[in-house]
PDB file of C-alpha atoms in Angstrom:
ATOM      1  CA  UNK A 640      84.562  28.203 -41.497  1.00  0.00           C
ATOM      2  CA  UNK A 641      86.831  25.272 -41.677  1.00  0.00           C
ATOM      3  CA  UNK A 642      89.856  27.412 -39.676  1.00  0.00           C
ATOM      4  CA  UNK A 643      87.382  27.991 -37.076  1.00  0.00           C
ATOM      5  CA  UNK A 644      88.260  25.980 -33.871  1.00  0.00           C
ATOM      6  CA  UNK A 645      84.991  25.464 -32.036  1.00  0.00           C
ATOM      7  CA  UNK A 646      86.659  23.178 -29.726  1.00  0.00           C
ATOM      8  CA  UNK A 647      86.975  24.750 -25.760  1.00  0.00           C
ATOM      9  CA  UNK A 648      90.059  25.847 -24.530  1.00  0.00           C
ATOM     10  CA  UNK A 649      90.745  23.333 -22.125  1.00  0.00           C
ATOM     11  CA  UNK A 650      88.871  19.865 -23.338  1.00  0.00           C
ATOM     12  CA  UNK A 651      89.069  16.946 -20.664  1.00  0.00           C
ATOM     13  CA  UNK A 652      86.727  13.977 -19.875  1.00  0.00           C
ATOM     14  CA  UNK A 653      84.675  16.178 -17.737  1.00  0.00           C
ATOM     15  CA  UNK A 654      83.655  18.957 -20.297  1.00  0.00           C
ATOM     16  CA  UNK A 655      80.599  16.596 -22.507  1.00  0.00           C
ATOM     17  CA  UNK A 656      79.370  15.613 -19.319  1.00  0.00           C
ATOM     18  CA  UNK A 657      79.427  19.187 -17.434  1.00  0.00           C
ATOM     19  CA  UNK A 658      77.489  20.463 -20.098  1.00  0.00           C
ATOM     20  CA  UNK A 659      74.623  18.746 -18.623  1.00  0.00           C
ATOM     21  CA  UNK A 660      75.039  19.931 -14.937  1.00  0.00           C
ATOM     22  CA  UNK A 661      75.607  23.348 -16.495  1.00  0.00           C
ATOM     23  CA  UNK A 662      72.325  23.753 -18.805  1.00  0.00           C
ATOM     24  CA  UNK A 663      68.782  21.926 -19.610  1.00  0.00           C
ATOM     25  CA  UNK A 664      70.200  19.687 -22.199  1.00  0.00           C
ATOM     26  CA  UNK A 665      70.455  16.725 -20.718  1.00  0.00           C
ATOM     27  CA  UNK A 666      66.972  16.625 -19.416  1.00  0.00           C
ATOM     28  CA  UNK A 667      63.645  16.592 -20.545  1.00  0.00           C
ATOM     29  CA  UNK A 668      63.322  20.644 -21.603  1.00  0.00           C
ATOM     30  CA  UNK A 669      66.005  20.447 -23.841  1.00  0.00           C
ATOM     31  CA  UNK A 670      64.211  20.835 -26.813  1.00  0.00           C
ATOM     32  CA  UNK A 671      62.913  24.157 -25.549  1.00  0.00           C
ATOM     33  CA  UNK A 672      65.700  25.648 -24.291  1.00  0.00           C
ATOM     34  CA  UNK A 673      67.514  25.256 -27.447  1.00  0.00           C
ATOM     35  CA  UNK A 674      65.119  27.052 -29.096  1.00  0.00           C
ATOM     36  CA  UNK A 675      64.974  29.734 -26.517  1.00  0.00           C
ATOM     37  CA  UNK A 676      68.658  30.373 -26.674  1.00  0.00           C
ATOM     38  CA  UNK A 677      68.302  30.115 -30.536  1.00  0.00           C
ATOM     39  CA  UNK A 678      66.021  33.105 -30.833  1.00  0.00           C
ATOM     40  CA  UNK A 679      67.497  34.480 -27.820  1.00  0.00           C
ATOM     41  CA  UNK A 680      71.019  34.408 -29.986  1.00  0.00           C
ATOM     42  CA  UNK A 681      69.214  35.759 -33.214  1.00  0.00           C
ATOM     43  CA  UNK A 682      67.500  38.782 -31.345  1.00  0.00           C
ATOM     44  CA  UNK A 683      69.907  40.160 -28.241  1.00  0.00           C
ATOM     45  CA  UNK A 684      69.425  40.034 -24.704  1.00  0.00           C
ATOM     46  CA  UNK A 685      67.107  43.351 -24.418  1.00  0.00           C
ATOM     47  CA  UNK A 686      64.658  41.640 -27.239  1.00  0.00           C
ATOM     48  CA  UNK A 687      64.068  38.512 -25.871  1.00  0.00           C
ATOM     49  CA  UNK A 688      61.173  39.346 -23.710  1.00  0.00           C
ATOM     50  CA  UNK A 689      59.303  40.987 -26.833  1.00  0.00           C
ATOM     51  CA  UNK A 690      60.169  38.189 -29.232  1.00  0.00           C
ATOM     52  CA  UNK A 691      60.784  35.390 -28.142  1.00  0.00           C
ATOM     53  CA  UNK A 692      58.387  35.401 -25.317  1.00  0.00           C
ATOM     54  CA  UNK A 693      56.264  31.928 -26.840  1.00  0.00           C
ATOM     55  CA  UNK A 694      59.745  30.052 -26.207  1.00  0.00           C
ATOM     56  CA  UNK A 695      60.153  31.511 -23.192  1.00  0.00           C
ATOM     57  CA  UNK A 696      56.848  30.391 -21.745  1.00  0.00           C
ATOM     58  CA  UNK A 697      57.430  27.358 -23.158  1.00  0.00           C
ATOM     59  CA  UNK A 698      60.376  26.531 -21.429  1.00  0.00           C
ATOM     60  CA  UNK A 699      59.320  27.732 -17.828  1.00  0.00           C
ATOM     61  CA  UNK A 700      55.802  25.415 -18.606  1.00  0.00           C
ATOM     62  CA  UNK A 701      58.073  22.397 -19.276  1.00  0.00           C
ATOM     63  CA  UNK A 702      60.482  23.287 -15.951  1.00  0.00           C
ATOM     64  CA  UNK A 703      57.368  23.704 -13.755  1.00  0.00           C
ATOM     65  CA  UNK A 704      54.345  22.767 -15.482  1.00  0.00           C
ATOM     66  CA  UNK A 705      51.940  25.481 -13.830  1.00  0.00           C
ATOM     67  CA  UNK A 706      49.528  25.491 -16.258  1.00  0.00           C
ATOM     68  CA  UNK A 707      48.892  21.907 -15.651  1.00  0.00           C
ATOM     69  CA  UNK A 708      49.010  21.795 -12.382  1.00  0.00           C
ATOM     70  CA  UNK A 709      46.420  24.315 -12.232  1.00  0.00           C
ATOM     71  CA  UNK A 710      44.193  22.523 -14.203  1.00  0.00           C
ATOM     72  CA  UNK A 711      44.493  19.227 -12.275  1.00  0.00           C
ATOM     73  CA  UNK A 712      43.639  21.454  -9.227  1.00  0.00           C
ATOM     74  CA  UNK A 713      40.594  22.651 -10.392  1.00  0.00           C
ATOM     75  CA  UNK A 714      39.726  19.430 -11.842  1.00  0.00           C
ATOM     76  CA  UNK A 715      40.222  17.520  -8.419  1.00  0.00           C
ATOM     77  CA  UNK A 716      38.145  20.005  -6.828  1.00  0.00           C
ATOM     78  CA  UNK A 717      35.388  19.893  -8.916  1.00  0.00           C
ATOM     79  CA  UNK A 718      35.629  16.122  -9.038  1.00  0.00           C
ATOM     80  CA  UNK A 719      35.298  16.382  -5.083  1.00  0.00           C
ATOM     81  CA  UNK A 720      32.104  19.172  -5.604  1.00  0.00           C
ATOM     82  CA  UNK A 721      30.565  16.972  -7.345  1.00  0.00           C
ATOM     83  CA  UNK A 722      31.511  13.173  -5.388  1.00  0.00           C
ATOM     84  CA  UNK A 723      32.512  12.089  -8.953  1.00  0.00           C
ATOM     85  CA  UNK A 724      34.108   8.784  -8.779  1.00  0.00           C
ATOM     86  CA  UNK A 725      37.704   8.094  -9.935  1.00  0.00           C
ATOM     87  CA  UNK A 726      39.098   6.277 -12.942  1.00  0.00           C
ATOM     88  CA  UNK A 727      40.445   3.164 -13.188  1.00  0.00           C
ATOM     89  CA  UNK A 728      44.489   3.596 -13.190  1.00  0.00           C
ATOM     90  CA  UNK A 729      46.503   3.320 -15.996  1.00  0.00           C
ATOM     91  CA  UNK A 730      48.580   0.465 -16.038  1.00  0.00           C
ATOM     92  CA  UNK A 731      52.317   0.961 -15.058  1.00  0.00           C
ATOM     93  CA  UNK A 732      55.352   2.374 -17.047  1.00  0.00           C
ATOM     94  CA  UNK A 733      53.153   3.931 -19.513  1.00  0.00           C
ATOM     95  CA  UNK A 734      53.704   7.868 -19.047  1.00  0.00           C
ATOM     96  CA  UNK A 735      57.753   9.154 -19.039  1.00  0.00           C
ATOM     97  CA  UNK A 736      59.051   7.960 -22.020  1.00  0.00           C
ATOM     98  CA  UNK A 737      60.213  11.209 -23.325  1.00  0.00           C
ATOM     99  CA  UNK A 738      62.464  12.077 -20.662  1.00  0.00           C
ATOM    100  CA  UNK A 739      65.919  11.688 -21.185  1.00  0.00           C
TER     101      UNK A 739
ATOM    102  CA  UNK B  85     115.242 -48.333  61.016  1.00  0.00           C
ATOM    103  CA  UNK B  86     115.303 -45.526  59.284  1.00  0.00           C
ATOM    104  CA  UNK B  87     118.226 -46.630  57.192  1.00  0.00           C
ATOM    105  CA  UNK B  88     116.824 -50.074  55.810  1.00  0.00           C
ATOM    106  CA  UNK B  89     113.404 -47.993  54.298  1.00  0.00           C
ATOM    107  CA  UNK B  90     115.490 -44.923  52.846  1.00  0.00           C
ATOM    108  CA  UNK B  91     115.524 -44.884  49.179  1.00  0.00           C
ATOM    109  CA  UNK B  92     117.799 -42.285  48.032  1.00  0.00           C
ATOM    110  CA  UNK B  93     117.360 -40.421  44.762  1.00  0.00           C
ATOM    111  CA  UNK B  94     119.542 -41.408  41.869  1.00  0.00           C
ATOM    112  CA  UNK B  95     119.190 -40.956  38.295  1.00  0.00           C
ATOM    113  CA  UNK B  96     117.461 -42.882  36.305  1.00  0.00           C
ATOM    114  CA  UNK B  97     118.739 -46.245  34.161  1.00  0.00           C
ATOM    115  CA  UNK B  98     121.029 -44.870  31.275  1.00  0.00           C
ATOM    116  CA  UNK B  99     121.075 -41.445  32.913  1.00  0.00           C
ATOM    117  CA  UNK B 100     119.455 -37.796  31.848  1.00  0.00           C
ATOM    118  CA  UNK B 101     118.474 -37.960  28.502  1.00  0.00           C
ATOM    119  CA  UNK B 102     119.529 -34.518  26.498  1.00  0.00           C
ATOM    120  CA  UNK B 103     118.865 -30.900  27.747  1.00  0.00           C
ATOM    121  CA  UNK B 104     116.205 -28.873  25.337  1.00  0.00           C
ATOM    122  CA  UNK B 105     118.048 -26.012  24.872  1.00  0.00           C
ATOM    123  CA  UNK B 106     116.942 -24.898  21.147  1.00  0.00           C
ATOM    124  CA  UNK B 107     114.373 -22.767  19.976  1.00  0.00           C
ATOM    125  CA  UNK B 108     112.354 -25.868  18.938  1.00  0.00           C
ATOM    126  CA  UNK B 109     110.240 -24.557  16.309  1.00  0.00           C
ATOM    127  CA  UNK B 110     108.564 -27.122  14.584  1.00  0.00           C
ATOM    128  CA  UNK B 111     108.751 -27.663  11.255  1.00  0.00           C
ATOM    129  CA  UNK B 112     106.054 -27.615   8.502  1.00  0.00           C
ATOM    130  CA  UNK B 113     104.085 -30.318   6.972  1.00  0.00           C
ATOM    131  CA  UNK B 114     104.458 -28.996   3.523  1.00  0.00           C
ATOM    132  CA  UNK B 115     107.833 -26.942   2.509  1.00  0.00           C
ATOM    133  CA  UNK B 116     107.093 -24.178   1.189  1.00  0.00           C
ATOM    134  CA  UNK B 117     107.594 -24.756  -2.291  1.00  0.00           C
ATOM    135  CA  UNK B 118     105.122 -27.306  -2.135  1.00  0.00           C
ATOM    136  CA  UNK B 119     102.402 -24.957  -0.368  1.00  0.00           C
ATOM    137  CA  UNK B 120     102.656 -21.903  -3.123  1.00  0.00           C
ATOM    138  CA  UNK B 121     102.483 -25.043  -6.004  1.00  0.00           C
ATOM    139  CA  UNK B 122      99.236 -25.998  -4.684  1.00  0.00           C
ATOM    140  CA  UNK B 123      98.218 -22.836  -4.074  1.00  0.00           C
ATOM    141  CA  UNK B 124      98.867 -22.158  -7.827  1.00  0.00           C
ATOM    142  CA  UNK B 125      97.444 -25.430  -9.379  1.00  0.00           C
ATOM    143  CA  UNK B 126      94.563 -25.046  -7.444  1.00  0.00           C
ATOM    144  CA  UNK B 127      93.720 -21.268  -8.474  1.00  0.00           C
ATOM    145  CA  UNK B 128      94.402 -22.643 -12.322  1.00  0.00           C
ATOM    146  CA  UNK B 129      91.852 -25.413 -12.592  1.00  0.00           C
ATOM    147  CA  UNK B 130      89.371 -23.187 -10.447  1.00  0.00           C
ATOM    148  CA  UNK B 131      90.115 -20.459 -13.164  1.00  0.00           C
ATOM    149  CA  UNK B 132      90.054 -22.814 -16.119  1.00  0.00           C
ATOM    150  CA  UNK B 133      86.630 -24.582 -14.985  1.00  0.00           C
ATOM    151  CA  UNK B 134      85.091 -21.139 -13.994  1.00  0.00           C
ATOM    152  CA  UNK B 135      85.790 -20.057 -17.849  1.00  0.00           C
ATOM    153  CA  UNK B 136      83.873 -22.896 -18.845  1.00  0.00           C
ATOM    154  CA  UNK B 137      81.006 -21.375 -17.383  1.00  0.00           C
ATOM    155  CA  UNK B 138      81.589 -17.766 -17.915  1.00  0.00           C
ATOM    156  CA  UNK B 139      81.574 -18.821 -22.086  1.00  0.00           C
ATOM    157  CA  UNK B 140      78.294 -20.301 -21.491  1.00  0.00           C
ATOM    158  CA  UNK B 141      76.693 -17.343 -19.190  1.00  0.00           C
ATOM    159  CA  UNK B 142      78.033 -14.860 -21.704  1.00  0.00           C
ATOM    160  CA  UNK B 143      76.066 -17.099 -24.684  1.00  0.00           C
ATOM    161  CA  UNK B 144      72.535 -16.810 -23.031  1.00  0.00           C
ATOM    162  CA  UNK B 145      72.779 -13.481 -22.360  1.00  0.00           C
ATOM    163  CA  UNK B 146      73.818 -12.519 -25.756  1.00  0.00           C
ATOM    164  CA  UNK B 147      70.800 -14.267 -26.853  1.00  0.00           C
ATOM    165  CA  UNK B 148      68.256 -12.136 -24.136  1.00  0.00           C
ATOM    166  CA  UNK B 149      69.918  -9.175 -25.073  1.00  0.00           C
ATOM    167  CA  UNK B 150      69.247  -9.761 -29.300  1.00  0.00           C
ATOM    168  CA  UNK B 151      65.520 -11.162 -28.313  1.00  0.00           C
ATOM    169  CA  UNK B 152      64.928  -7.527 -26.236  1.00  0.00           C
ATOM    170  CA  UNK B 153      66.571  -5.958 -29.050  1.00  0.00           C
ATOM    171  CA  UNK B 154      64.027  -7.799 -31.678  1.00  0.00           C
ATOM    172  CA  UNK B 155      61.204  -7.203 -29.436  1.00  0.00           C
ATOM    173  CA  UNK B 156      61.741  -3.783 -28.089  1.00  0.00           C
ATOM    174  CA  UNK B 157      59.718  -1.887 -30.914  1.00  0.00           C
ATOM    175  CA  UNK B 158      56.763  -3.649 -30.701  1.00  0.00           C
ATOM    176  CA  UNK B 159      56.644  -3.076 -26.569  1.00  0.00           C
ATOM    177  CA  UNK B 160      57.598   0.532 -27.282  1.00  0.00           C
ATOM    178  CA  UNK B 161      54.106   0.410 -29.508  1.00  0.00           C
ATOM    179  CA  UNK B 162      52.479  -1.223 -27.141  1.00  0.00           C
ATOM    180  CA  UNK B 163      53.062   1.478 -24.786  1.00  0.00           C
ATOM    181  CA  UNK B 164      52.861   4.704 -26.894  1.00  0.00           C
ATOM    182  CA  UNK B 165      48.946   3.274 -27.869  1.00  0.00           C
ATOM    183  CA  UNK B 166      48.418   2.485 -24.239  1.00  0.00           C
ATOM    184  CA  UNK B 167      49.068   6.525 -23.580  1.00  0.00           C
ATOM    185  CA  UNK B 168      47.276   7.741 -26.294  1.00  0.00           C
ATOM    186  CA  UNK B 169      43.900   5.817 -25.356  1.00  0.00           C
ATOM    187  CA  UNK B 170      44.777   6.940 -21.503  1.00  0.00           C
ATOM    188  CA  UNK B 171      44.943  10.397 -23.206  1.00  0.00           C
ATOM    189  CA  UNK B 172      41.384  10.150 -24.810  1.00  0.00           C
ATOM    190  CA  UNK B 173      40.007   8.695 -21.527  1.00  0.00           C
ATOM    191  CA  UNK B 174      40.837  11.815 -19.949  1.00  0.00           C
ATOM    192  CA  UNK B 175      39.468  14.199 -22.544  1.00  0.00           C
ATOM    193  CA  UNK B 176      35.793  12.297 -22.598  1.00  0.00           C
ATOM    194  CA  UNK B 177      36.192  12.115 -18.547  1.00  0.00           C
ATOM    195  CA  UNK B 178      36.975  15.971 -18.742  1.00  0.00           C
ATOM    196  CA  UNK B 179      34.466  16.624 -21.163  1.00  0.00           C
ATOM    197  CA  UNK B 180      31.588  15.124 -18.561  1.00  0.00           C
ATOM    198  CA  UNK B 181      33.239  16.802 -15.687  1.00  0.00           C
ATOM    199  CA  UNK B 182      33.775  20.544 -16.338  1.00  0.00           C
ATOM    200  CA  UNK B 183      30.208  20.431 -18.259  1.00  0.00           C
ATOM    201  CA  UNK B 184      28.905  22.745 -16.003  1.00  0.00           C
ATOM    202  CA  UNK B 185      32.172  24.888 -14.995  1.00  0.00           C
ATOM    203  CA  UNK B 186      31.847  28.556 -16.771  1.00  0.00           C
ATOM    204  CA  UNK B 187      34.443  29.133 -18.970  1.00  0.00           C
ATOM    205  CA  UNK B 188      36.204  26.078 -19.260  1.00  0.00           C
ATOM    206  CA  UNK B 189      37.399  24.877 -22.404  1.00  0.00           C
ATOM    207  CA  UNK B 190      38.999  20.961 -22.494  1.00  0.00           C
ATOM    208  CA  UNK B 191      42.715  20.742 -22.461  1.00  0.00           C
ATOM    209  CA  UNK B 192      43.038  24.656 -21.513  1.00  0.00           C
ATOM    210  CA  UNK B 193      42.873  26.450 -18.658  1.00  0.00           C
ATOM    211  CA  UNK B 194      39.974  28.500 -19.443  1.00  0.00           C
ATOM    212  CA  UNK B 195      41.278  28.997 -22.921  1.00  0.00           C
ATOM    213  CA  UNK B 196      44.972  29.204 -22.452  1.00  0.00           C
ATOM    214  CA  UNK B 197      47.015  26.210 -23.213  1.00  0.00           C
ATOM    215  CA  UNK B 198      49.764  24.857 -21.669  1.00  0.00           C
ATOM    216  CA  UNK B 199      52.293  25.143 -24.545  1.00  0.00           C
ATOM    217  CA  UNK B 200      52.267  27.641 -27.488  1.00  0.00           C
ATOM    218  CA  UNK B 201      54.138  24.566 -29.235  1.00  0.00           C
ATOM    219  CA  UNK B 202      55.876  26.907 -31.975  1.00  0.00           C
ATOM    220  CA  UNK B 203      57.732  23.706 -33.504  1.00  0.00           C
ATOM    221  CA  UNK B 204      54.985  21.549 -33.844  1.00  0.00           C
ATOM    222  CA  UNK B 205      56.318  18.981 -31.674  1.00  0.00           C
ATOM    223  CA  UNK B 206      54.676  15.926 -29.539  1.00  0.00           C
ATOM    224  CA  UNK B 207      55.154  16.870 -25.904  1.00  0.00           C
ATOM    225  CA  UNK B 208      55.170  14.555 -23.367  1.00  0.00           C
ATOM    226  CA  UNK B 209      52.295  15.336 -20.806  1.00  0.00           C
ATOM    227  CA  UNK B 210      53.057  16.193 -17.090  1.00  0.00           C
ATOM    228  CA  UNK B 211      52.489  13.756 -14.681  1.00  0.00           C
ATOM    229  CA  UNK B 212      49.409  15.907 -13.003  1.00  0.00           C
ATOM    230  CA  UNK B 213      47.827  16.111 -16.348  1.00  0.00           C
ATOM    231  CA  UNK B 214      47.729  12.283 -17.210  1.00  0.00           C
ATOM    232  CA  UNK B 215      46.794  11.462 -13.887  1.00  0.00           C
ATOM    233  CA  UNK B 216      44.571  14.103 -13.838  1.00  0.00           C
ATOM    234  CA  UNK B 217      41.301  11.656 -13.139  1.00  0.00           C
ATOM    235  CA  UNK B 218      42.378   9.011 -10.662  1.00  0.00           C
ATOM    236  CA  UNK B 219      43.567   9.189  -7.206  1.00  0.00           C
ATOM    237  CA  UNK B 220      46.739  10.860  -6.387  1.00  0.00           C
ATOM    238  CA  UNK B 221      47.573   7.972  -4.496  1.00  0.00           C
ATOM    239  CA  UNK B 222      48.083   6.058  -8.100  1.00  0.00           C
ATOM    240  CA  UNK B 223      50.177   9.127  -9.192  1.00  0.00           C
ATOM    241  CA  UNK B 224      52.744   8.864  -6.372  1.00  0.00           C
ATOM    242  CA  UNK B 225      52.749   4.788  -6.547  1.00  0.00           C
ATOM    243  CA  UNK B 226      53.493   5.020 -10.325  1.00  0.00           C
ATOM    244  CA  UNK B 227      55.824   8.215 -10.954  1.00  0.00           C
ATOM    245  CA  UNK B 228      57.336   8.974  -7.317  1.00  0.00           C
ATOM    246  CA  UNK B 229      60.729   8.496  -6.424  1.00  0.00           C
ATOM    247  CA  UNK B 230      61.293   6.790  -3.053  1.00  0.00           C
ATOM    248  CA  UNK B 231      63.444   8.984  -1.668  1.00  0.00           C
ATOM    249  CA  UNK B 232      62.031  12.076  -2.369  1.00  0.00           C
ATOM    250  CA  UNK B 233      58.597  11.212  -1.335  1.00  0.00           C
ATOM    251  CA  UNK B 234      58.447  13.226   1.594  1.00  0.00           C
ATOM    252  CA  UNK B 235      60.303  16.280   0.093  1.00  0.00           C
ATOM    253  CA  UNK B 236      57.618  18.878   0.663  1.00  0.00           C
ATOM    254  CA  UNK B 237      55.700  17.643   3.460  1.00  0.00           C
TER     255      UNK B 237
END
């Protein structure tokens, strides 16, 4: 392995920070779509939708959160239905400090 | 008459004084020499005093910087407990709320869960689920960006 050049063909200042306009990795899903592409590598492009279908939903939660914003939906609603009152806010700058 | 009250024109005493022919382009205070060495002594002391107080500027922000440095864990802390009890808040408040709703099960969406989580990992929550039991109002104060606010609207 040591005579194998994993370095890119053409290397310039640009190519570290393209690889964050290019993929997920420089954001906060990067964790997931590492492991996607991990299992994705492992088990070929025609398996990936048997396999590795947890890291797949994973990722696409983490891009668009659906499931949560489904449940806040319904949750708002029924706070409406029933004239619940709100909860005090949180204070500021407490949430978002896993995001890259 | 006429004669005794006629005054005819002559020159004056000592005659014309010289023509003004030349350019006549006056000639500076300072030579020139004189101007750029001013110019240059001047930007020197301005330079050397401005130093003075660019050593002591650099000083007291070294010493902010290692103070944040020395402090930042503990405000880091502070904030990761502040989440978590904001997290348990909104389990209790969801427990109350979806009492009565059939099929709902806390933290799921009627018994799926947002991440399958293979790694074992802490996610982060989505902004919609920690702000899931106050106004959205506080949401958008706290977590949008001012320029995008009216992206979808």
């Amino acid at each position: 392995m040591s005579t194998f050049n994993l370095n890119p063909v053409i290397y310039t200042d640009l190519t570290k920070r393209m690889q964050g306009w290019v993929t997920w990795q420089s954001g906060p899903c990067a964790d997931f779509e590492m492991d996607l592409y991990r299992c994705g590598s492992r088990v070929g492009y025609g398996k990936v939708y048997e396999v590795c279908n947890k890291e797949r939903e994973d990722m696409f939660e983490c891009l668009n959160h659906s499931t949560q914003y489904q449940r806040y939906k319904i949750m708002q609603e029924e706070r409406k239905k029933q004239g619940r009152p709100y909860l005090d806010p949180p204070p500021m700058h407490v949430p978002g400090f896993n995001k890259r | 008459m006429a004669s005794r009250t006629f005054k005819q024109d002559m020159p004056p005493k000592g005659g014309f004084g010289p023509i003004e022919w030349t350019k006549g382009v006056p000639k500076p205070k300072w030579s020139g020499y004189k101007q750029f060495s001013v110019f240059t002594g001047f930007t020197l002391a301005s330079w050397a005093i401005w130093y003075r107080g660019e050593l002591v500027r650099r000083r007291e922000m070294l010493e902010m910087r290692e103070a944040r440095i020395a402090v930042y864990p503990l405000i880091e802390a502070e904030r990761h407990r502040l989440y978590l009890m904001h997290c348990r808040k909104n389990r209790d408040e969801e427990n109350e709320l979806m009492k009565n709703h059939p099929g709902w099960i806390t933290g799921t969406l009627y018994g799926k869960r947002p991440y399958h989580n293979v790694r074992g990992r802490f996610i982060d929550q989505s902004c919609e689920s920690f702000y899931a039991h106050n106004k959205p109002k506080d949401m958008t104060d706290n977590t949008d960006s001012k320029f995008y606010h009216d992206l979808w609207k």
